[in-house]
Every structure is written in structure tokens, then in C-alpha cells.
CSV table of C-alpha atoms in Angstrom, one decimal:
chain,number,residue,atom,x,y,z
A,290,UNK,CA,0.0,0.0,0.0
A,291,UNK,CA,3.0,2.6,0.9
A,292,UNK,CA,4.1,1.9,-3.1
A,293,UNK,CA,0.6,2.8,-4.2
A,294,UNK,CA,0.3,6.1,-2.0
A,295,UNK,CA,3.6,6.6,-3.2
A,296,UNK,CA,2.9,6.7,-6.8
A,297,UNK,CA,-0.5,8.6,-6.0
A,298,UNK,CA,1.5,11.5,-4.7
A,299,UNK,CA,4.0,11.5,-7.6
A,300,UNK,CA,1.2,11.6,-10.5
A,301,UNK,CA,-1.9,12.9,-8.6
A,302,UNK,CA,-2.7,16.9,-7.3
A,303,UNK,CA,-1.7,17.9,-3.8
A,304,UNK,CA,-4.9,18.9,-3.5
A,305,UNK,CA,-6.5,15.5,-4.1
A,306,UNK,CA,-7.2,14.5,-0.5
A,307,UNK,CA,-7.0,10.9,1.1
A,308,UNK,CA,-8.6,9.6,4.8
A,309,UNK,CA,-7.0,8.2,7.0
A,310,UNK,CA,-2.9,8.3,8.0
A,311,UNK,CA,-2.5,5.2,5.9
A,312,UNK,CA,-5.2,5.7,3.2
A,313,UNK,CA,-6.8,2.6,2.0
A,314,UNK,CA,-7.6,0.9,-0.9
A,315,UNK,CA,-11.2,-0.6,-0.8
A,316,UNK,CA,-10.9,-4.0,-4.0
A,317,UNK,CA,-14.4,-5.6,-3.2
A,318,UNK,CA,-17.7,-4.8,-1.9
A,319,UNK,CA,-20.9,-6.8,-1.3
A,320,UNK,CA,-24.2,-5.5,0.2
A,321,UNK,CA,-23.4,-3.0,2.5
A,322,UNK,CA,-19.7,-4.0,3.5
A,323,UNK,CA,-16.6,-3.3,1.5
A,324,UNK,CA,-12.7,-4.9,1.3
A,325,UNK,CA,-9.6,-3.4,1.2
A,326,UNK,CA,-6.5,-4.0,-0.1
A,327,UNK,CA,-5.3,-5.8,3.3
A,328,UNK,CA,-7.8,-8.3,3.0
A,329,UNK,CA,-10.2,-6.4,5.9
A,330,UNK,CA,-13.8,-5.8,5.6
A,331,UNK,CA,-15.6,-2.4,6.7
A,332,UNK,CA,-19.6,-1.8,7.3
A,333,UNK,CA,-19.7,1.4,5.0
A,334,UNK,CA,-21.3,4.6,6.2
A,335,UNK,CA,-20.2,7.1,3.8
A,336,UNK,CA,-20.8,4.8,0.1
A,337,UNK,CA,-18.2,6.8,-1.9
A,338,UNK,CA,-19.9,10.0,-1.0
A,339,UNK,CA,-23.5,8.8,-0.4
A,340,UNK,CA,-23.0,7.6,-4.6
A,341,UNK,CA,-23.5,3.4,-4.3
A,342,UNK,CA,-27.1,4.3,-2.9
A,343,UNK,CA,-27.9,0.9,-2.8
A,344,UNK,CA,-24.9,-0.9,-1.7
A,345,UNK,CA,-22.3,-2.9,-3.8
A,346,UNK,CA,-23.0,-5.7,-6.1
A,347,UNK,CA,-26.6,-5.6,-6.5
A,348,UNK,CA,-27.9,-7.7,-8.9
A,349,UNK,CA,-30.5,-5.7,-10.4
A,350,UNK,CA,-28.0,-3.2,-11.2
A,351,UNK,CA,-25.2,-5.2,-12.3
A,352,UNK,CA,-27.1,-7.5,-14.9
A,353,UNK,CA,-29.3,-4.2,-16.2
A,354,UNK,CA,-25.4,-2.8,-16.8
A,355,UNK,CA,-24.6,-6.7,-18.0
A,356,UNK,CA,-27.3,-6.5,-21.1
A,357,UNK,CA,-26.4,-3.4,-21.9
A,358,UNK,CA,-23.1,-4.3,-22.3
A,359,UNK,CA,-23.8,-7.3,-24.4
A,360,UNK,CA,-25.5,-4.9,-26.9
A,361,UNK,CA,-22.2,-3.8,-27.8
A,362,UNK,CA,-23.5,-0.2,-27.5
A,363,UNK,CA,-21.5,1.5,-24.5
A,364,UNK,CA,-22.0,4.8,-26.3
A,365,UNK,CA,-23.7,6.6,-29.0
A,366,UNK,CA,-24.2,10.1,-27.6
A,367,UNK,CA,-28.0,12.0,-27.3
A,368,UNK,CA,-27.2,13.3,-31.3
A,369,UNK,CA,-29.3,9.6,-31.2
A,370,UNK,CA,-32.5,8.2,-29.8
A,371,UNK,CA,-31.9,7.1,-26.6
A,372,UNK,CA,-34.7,4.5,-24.8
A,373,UNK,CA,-32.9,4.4,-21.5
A,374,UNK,CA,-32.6,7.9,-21.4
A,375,UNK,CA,-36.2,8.3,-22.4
A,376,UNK,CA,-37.7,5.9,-19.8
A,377,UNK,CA,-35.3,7.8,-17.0
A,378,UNK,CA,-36.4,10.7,-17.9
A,379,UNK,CA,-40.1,9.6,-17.7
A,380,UNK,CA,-39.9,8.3,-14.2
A,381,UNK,CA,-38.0,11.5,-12.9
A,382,UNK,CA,-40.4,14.0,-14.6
A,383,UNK,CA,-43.2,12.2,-12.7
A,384,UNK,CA,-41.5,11.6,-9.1
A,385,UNK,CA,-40.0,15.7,-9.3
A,386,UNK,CA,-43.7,17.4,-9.5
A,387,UNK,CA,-42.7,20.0,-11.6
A,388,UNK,CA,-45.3,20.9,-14.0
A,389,UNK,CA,-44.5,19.7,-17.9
A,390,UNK,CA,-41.4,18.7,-16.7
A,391,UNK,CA,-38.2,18.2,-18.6
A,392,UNK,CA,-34.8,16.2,-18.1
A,393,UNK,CA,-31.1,17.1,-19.1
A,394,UNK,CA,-28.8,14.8,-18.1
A,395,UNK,CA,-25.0,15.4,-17.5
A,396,UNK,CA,-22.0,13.5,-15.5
A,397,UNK,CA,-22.4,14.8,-12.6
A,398,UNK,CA,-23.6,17.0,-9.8
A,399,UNK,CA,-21.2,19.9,-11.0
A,400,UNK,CA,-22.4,19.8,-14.4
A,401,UNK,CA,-26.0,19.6,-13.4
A,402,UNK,CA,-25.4,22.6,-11.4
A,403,UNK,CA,-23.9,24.6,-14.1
A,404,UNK,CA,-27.4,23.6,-16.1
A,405,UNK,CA,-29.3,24.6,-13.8
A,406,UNK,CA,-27.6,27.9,-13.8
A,407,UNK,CA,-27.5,28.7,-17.4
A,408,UNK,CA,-30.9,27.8,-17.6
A,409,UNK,CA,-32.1,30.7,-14.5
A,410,UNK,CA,-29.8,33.2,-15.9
A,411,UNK,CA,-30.9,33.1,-19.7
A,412,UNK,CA,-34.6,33.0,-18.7
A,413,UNK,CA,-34.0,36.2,-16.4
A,414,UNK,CA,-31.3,37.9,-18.3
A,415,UNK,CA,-29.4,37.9,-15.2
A,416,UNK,CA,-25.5,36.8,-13.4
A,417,UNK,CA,-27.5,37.5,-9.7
A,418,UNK,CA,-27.9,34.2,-8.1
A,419,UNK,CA,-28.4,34.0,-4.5
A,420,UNK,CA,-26.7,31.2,-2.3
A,421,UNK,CA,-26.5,29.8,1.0
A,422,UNK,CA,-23.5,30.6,3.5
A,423,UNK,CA,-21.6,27.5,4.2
A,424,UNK,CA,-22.7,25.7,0.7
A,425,UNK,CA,-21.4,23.0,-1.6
A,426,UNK,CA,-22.2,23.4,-5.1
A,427,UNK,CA,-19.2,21.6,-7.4
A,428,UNK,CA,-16.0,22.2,-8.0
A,429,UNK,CA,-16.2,24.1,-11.5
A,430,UNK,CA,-15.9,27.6,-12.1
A,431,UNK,CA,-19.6,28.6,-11.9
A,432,UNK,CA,-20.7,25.9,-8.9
A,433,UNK,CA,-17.5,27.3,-7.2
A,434,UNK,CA,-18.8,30.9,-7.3
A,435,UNK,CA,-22.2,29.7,-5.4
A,436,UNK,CA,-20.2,27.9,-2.7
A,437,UNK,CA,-20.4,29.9,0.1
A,438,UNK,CA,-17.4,27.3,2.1
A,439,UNK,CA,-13.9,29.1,1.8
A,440,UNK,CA,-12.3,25.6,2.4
A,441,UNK,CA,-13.6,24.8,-1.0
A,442,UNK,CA,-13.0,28.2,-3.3
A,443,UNK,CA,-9.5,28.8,-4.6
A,444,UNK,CA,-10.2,32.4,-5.8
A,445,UNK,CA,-13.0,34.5,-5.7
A,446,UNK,CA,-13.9,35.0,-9.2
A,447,UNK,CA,-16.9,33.6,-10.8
A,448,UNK,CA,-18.8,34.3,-14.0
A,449,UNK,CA,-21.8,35.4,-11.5
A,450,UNK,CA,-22.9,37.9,-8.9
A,451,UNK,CA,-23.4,36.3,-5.9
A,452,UNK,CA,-25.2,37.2,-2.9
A,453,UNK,CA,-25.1,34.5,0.1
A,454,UNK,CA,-27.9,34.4,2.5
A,455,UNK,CA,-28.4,33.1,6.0
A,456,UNK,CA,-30.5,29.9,6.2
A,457,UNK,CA,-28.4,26.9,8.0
A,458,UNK,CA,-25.8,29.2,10.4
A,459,UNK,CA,-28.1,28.6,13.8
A,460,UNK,CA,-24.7,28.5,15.6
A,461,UNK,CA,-23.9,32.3,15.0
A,462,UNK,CA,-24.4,34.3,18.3
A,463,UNK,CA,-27.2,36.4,16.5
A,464,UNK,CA,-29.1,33.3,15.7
A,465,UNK,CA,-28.3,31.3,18.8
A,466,UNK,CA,-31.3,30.1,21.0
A,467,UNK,CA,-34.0,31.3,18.4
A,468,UNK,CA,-37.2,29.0,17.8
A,469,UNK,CA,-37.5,27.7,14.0
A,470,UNK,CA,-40.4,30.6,13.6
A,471,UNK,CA,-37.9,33.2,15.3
A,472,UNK,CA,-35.3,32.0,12.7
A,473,UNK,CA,-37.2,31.7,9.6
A,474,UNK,CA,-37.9,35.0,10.4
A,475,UNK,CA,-35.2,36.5,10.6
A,476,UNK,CA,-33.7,35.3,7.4
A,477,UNK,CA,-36.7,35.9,5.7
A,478,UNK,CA,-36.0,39.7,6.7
A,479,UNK,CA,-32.3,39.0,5.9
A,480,UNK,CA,-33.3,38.4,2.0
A,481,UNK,CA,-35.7,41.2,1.8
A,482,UNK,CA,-32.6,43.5,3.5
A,483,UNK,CA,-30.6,41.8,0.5
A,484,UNK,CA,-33.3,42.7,-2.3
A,485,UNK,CA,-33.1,45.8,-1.2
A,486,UNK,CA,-29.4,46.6,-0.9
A,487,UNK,CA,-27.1,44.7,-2.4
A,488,UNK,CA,-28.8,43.1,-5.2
A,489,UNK,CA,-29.3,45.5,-8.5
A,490,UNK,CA,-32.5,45.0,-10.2
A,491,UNK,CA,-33.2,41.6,-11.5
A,492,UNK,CA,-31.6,38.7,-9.5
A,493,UNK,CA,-32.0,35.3,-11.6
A,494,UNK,CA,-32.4,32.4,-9.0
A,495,UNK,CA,-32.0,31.0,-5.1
A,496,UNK,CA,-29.6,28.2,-5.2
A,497,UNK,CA,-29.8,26.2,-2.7
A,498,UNK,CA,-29.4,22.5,-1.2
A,499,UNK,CA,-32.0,21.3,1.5
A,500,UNK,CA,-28.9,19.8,3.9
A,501,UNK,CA,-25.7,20.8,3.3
A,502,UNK,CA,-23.7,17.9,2.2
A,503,UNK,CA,-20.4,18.9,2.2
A,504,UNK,CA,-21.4,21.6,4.9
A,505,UNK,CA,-21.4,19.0,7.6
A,506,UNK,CA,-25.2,18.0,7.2
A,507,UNK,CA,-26.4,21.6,8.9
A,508,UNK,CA,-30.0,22.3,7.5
A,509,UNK,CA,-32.6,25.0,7.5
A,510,UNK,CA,-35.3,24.2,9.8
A,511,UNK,CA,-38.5,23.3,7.3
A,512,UNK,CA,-40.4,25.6,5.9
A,513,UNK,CA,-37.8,28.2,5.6
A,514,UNK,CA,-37.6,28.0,1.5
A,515,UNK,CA,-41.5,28.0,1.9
A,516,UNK,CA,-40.9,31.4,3.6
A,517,UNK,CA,-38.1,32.7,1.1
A,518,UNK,CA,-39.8,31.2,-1.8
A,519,UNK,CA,-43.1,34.1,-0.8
A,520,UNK,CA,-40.4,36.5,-1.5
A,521,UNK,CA,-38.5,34.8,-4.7
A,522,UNK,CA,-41.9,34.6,-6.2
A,523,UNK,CA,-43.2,38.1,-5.8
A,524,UNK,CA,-39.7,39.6,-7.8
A,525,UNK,CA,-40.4,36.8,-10.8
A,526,UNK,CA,-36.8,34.9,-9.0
A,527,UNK,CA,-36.6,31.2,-9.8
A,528,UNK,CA,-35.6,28.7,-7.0
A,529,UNK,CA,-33.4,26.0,-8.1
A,530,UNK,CA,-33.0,23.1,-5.3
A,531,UNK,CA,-30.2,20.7,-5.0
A,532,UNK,CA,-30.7,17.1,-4.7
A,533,UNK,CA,-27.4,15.9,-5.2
A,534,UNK,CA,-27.1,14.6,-1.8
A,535,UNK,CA,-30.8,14.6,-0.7
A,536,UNK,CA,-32.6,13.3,-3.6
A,537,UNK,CA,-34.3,9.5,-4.0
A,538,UNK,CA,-35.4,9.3,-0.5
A,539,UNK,CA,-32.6,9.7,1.6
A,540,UNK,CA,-33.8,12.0,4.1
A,541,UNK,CA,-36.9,8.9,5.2
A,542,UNK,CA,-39.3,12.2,5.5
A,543,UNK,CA,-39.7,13.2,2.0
A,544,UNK,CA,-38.6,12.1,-2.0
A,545,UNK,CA,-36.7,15.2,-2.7
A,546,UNK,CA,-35.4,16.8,0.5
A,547,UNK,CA,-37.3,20.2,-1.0
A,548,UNK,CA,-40.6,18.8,-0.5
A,549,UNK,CA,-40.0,18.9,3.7
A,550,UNK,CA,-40.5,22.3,3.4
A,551,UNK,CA,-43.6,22.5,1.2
A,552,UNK,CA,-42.1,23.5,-1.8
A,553,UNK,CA,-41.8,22.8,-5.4
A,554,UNK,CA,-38.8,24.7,-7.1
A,555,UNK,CA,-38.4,25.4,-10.4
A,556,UNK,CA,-35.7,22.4,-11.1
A,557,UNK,CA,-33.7,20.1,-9.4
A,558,UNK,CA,-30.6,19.2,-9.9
A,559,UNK,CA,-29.5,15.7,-9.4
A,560,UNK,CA,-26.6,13.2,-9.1
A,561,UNK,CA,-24.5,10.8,-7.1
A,562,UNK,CA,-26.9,8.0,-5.9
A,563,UNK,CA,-29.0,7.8,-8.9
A,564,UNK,CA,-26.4,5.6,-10.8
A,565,UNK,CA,-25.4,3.6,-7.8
A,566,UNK,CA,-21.8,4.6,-8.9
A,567,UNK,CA,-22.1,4.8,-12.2
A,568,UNK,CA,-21.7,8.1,-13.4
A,569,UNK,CA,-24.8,10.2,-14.4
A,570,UNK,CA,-26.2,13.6,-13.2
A,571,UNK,CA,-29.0,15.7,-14.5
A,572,UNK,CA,-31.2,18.7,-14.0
A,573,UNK,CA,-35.5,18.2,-13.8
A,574,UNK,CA,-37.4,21.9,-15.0
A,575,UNK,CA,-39.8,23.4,-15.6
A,576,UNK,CA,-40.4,22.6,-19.8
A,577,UNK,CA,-40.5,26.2,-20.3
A,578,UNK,CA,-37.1,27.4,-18.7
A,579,UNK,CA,-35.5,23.5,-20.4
A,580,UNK,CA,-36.8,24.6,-24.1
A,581,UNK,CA,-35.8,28.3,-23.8
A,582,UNK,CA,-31.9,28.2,-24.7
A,583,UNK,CA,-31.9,28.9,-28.3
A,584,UNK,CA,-28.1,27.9,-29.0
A,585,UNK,CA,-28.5,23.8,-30.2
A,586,UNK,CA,-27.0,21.5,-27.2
A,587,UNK,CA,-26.2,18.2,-26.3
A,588,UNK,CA,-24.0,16.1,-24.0
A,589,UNK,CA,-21.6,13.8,-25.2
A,590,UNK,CA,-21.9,11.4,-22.4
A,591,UNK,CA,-24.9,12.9,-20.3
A,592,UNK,CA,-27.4,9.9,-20.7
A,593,UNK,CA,-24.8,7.1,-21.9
A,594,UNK,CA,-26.8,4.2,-22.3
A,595,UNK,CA,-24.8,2.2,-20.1
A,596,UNK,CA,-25.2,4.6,-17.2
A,597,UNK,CA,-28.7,4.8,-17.8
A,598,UNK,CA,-28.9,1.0,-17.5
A,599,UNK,CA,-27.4,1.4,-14.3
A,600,UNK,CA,-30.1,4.2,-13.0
A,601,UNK,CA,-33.0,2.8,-14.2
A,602,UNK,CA,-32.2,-0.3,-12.4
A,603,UNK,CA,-31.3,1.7,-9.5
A,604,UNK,CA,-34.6,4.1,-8.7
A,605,UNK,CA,-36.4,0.9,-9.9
A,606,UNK,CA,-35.1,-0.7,-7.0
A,607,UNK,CA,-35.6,2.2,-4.9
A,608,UNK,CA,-39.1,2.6,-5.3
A,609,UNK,CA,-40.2,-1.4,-5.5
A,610,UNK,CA,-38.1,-1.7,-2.0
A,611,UNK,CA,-39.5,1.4,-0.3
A,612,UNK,CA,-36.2,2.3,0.6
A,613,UNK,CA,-37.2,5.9,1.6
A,614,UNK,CA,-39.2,4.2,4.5
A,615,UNK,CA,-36.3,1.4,5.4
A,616,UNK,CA,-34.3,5.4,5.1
A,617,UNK,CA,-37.2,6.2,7.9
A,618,UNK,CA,-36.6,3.4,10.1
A,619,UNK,CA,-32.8,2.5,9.9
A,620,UNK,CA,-31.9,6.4,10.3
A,621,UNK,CA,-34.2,7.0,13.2
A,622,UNK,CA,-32.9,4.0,15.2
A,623,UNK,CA,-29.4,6.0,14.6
A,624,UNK,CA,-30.0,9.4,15.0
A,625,UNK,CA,-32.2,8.4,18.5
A,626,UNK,CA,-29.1,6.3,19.5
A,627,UNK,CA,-26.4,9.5,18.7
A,628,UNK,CA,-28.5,11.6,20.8
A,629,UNK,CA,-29.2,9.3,24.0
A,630,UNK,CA,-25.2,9.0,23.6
A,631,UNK,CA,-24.3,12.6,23.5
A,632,UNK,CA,-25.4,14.3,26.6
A,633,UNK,CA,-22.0,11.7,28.6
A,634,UNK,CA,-19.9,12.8,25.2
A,635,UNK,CA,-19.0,15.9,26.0
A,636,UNK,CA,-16.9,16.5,22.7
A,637,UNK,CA,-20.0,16.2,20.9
A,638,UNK,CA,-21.3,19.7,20.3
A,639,UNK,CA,-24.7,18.7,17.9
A,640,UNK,CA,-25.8,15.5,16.5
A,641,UNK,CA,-28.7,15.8,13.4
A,642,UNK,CA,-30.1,14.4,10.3
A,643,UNK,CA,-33.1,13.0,8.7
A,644,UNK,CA,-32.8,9.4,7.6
A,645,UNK,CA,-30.1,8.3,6.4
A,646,UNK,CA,-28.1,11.2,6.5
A,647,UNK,CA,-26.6,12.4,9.5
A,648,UNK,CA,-23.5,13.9,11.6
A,649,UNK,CA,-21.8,14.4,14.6
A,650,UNK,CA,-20.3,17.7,15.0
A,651,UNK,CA,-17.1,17.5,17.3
A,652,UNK,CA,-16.1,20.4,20.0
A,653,UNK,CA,-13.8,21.1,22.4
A,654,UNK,CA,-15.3,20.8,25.0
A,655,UNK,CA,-14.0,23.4,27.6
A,656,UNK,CA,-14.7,25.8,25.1
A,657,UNK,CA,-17.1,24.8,23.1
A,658,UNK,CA,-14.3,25.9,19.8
A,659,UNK,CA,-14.7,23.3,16.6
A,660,UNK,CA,-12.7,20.2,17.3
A,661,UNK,CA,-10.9,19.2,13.0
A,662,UNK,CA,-8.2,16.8,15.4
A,663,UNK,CA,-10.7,15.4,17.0
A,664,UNK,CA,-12.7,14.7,13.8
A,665,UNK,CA,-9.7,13.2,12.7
A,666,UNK,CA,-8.5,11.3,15.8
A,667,UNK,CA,-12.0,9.5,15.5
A,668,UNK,CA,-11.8,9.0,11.7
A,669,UNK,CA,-8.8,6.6,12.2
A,670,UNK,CA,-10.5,4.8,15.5
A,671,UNK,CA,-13.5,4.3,13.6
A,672,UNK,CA,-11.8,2.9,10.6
A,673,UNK,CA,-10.1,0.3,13.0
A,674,UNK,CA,-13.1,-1.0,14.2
A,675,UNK,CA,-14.3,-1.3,10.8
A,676,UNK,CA,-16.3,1.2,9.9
A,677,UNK,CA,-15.8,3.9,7.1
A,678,UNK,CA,-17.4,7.3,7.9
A,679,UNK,CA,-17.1,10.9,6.3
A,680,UNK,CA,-16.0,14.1,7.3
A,681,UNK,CA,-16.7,17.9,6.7
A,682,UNK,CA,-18.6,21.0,7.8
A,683,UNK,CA,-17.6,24.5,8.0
A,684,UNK,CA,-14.8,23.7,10.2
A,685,UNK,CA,-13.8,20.5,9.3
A,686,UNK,CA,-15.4,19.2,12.7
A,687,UNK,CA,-18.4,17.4,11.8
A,688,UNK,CA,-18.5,13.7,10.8
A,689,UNK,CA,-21.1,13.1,8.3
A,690,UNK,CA,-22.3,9.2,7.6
A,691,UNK,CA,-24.9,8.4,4.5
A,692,UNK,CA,-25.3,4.5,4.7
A,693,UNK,CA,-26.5,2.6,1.4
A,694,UNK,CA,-30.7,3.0,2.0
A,695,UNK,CA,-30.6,-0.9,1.8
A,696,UNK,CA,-29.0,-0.5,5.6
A,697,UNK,CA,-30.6,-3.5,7.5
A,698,UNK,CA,-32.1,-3.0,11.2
A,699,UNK,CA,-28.9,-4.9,12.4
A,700,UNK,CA,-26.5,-3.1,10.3
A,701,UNK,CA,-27.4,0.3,12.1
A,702,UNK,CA,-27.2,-1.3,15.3
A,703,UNK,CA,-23.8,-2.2,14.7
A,704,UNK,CA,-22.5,1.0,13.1
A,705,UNK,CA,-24.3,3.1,16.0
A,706,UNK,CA,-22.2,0.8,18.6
A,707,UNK,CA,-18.8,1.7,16.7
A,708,UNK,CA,-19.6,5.4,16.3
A,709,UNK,CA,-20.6,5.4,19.8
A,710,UNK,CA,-17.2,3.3,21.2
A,711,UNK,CA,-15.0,5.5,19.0
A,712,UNK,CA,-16.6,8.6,20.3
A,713,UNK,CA,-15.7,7.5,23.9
A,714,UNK,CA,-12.2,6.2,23.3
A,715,UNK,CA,-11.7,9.9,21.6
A,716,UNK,CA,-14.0,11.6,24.6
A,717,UNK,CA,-11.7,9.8,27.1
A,718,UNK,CA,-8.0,10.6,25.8
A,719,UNK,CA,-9.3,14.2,25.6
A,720,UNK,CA,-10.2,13.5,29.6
A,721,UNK,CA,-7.1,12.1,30.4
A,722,UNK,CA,-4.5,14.2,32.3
């Protein structure tokens, strides 16, 4: 393994980061458990970046990707009919309820992002977006501008005017202590203060996600874009929600994380999970905004047959499993567990979620400061118990876990026990004199 990390640093970017003091290097994987390298098997809690949605080596998947391949067609491009692509785009049209919706579909959530963006900035003639502080967007030049994570901008230029809104910072002092009403409030006055001030005249779309993936999981309490969206709609300004992380029932309370709060935006964009690693991303709108660009378009590899293979078999499964509800019930019997756990933890600052997405934020606790070595000290006790886990958030503090939605009753129960034992080995060195 020190040869391959070796040769990883010689060809790869600085930049490119590895978990873990002695990164791994995961060879197999089978339900919700994968292999490394070393021959040693981990219960996985962060699938690639909540991306294999339904675990590793399903057979649905693998044998709709199987006849595919035995078409000999791995790639044609969308210049062609495309029946995948067309039956995908059916079933996400219907599950997004947008009205006469329309489907693009790219590579990723970046791309799908940079869609959706075009699309809201052609259709109001405008570069004002509005973001969310402490967003994740992509890591192109356009998503990049929306982020609103300095950890993850390397300069601040961007091909738009952006204008970052309050929304998931309830740990600011001015904020602190408010009910959700109070809150909702308050940054409902913070966007009219923006309209007011800082934007000039026409301001093209909200972008926002309904928990912050990459911010550590922090959300806006529901029925805050219900609130902003009163205001978006009464200046004409579209409202673009992104699913990347929270789409296909992840969150156990809702389909799209959007619809918690009462809402249906303009699009959606889409990614990650849909493919169950295969690669595939996509934007849902409104028919109007999708038809409105007048230069022609298309997408080399957006709606590859063989990645479509993979997602149809994928939401298929989703929805003939009712993995949103197994989301419900698997996530709860965590998050209930973290938070029966955390008042003796006294390094745990916050623990929340919805389904099967949730996080641990890690403090110092005689000052209540965000902990990044403690994150970390815990990343490489977890991992030796075998459990993989991620890690983000503003700070760097929070550990963020997204199980495959096929998590079984006794899968949960075993990752909760690890999280929980790695949390007090850390809790207690921190103790110790």
C-alpha cells in the first residue's frame, strides 16, 4: 500500500485528499460491506460520497449494466435516440412534480449545477444568483462561485454575482437560542434586507441544497424556502433546489429533500446515488425554462446508455423496495441512539439528520471551539473498528455518515455501537491528564 500512495503522490494533485494516516484501498464490496487492499472488511457509512445508494454488487444493477453491455452499445451520444434515457427521464419528470417537466442529463452534480444555472440566468437575463452561506455546489468555475465554504474556493472569481444568504448558520451568536419561527424569520428579513441593498434590479435564482452535504449536514429548519420562496416569487426569481445529496429518499421524510419544506422549485438538480456509482447527473425543470436556450446543445456522455442502465435499475429498485421508508426506520434507530449517547460525550457539540443522513459535530469541550483533530482522531478509530465514515462542515469538525438506503435494522445497530465506542475512546484521551 505505501508503493501505491507513493505513486498517487508523484502523479496525482496535492490537492486531491486521502482519509485516513494510511489511506486505503477498498478491491471488493458486497451489500453494505466493503474490502480493502489488506484483505479487511468495513460496514460502510459514507458509500463513496453517499453515490453506491444501494450498496455494492446488487444484482438488479449489475445484470441491467450486464445487457447493456452485451449490446455492444456502451456509447452513442444524445445526437441519437436514446430508450434508456427516455424511460429515466419519464420516471424522474413524474416523481419531481414540476409541472410539464423536462430532463437534461450530465456527469455529474457539477455539471448539473452549471445547467441549472445557465438555464435561470438566460430566462431572467441575469449573473445575480443567491446562495446559501456555508454551501457546496461543485467544484467548477460557476458551482465554485455559489459555494459559500472558503475551504472549498480557490479564488474569488466567478462568471456570476453572488449574494449569500443566512439559512443553516443557527450557531452564529445572533441566531443562537431562536425557535424555528424566530429564525425563519429573521432570514426571511435578511433576504428582503438583500433585495433591497445589495442586489441590483433583476436577481435570476436561489440556489440552494436542502442539507448541506459537504457543509457537515447543517439544514434550514422546514419551511424556511416556503418562507423565502413568498419573497423569490413576488420579484419573478426562480428557486433551483439541489438534490445531489438529498434526492431519491434519503432524508426517510420526503422524496426530494425540498418537498420537507412545502415546496416545489423550479428544477432540481440531481446526481450521485441515482447511478449507484455509475456516473450520471441531470437537471428536472420546468419545460419552459428547459426549451428556452436557443443555442442547439447536447451532452456527449450525459445519458450514456450504459449509465442509464445502471439508473433505471437503481430508482427501480428504490421505489419497488421502499427504501425511503427502510431510510425512515434504519436512520431514526441511529440518530435516536447518537443523541441518547451525546449528553456523557462531552466532545459532541450537535448531532442531526433526517434518515439516512446524518453527523456528529465535534467540539472542544471546555470551550465549546470546533474540534478538526478530534474529527480526525476519531476518523482513524472508527476505521479500526471497521467502519468507514465521512468528514466535513464549515470547520472541518463534523462527521457526516450516509449509509447505502438498503442499511438492514442490524447493520445500524452495529455502526451506531462503533460510532458510539470510537466517540468514547476519543472523549476519554481528551479527559485524560
Amino acid at each position: 500500500m505505501s508503493d501505491l500512495l507513493a505513486r498517487h503522490r508523484a502523479v496525482m494533485p496535492n490537492w486531491l485528499a486521502l482519509y485516513y494516516n494510511e489511506p486505503i484501498e477498498i478491491v471488493g464490496g458486497k451489500g453494505n460491506r466493503v474490502v480493502d487492499a489488506s484483505g479487511k472488511t468495513y460496514l460502510d457509512f459514507f458509500a463513496g460520497i453517499l453515490t453506491n445508494m444501494i450498496g455494492y454488487d446488487v444484482p438488479e444493477v449489475r445484470e441491467a449494466v450486464e445487457r447493456q453491455l452485451a449490446t455492444g452499445v456502451v456509447h452513442t451520444s444524445t445526437v441519437y435516440l436514446l430508450r434508456g434515457q427516455v424511460e429515466l427521464a419519464e420516471k424522474i419528470a413524474r416523481l419531481s412534480g414540476i409541472e410539464d417537466a423536462k430532463v437534461f442529463f450530465t456527469n455529474s452534480g457539477t455539471e448539473a449545477n452549471e445547467t441549472a444555472l445557465l438555464l435561470a440566468t438566460y430566462a431572467r437575463r441575469s449573473d445575480q444568483v443567491l446562495a446559501m452561506r456555508q454551501s457546496y455546489h461543485g467544484r467548477s468555475f460557476g458551482a465554485v462561485g455559489v459555494t459559500g465554504n472558503r475551504a472549498w474556493k480557490n479564488n474569488s472569481l466567478s462568471p456570476l454575482n453572488v449574494h449569500f444568504l443566512h439559512g443553516a448558520d443557527r450557531h452564529l451568536a445572533q441566531f443562537r437560542g431562536m425557535s424555528d419561527a424566530d429564525y425563519i424569520a429573521a432570514c426571511v428579513e435578511d433576504l428582503r434586507h438583500v433585495l433591497a441593498t445589495a442586489a441590483g434590479g433583476d436577481v435570476a435564482a436561489l440556489i440552494a441544497e436542502p442539507i448541506q452535504g459537504v457543509g457537515g449536514f447543517t439544514m434550514a429548519p422546514d419551511g424556511l424556502f416556503a418562507a423565502y420562496k413568498e419573497v423569490l416569487d413576488a420579484e419573478g426569481i426562480l428557486f433551483i433546489s439541489d438534490e445531489v445529496q438529498t434526492g431519491w429518499g434519503r432524508t426517510g421524510s420526503a422524496f426530494f429533500g425540498i418537498q420537507d419544506h412545502g415546496v416545489t422549485p423550479d428544477m432540481m438538480t440531481f446526481a450521485k446515488g441515482l447511478g449507484n456509482g455509475f456516473a450520471v447527473g441531470g437537471v428536472v425543470a420546468r419545460g419552459e425554462l428547459m426549451d428556452a436556450l436557443h443555442a442547439t446543445g447536447l451532452a456527449t456522455f450525459g445519458g450514456n446508455p450504459v449509465s442509464m442502465a445502471a439508473a433505471n435499475a437503481t430508482l427501480d429498485y428504490v421505489l419497488d423496495h421502499d427504501l425511503q421508508a427502510n431510510a425512515a426506520r434504519t436512520g431514526a434507530l441511529i440518530i435516536d441512539g447518537l443523541r441518547e449517547a451525546a449528553p456523557r460525550l462531552p466532545i459532541v457539540g450537535d448531532v442531526r439528520g433526517k434518515g439516512l443522513m446524518f453527523a456528529v459535530e465535534l467540539v472542544d469541550p471546555a470551550t465549546g471551539a470546533p474540534a478538526p483533530a478530534l474529527a480526525a482522531r476519531f476518523m482513524e478509530e472508527s476505521r479500526k473498528a471497521g467502519l468507514l465514515v465521512g468528514k466535513g462542515g464549515l470547520y472541518g469538525n463534523v462527521l457526516r455518515m450516509a449509509p447505502p438506503l438498503t442499511l438492514t435494522a442490524e447493520e445500524a445497530a452495529e455502526g451506531l455501537g462503533i460510532v458510539v465506542a470510537a466517540l468514547e475512546t476519543v472523549a476519554a484521551e481528551v479527559a485524560a491528564p
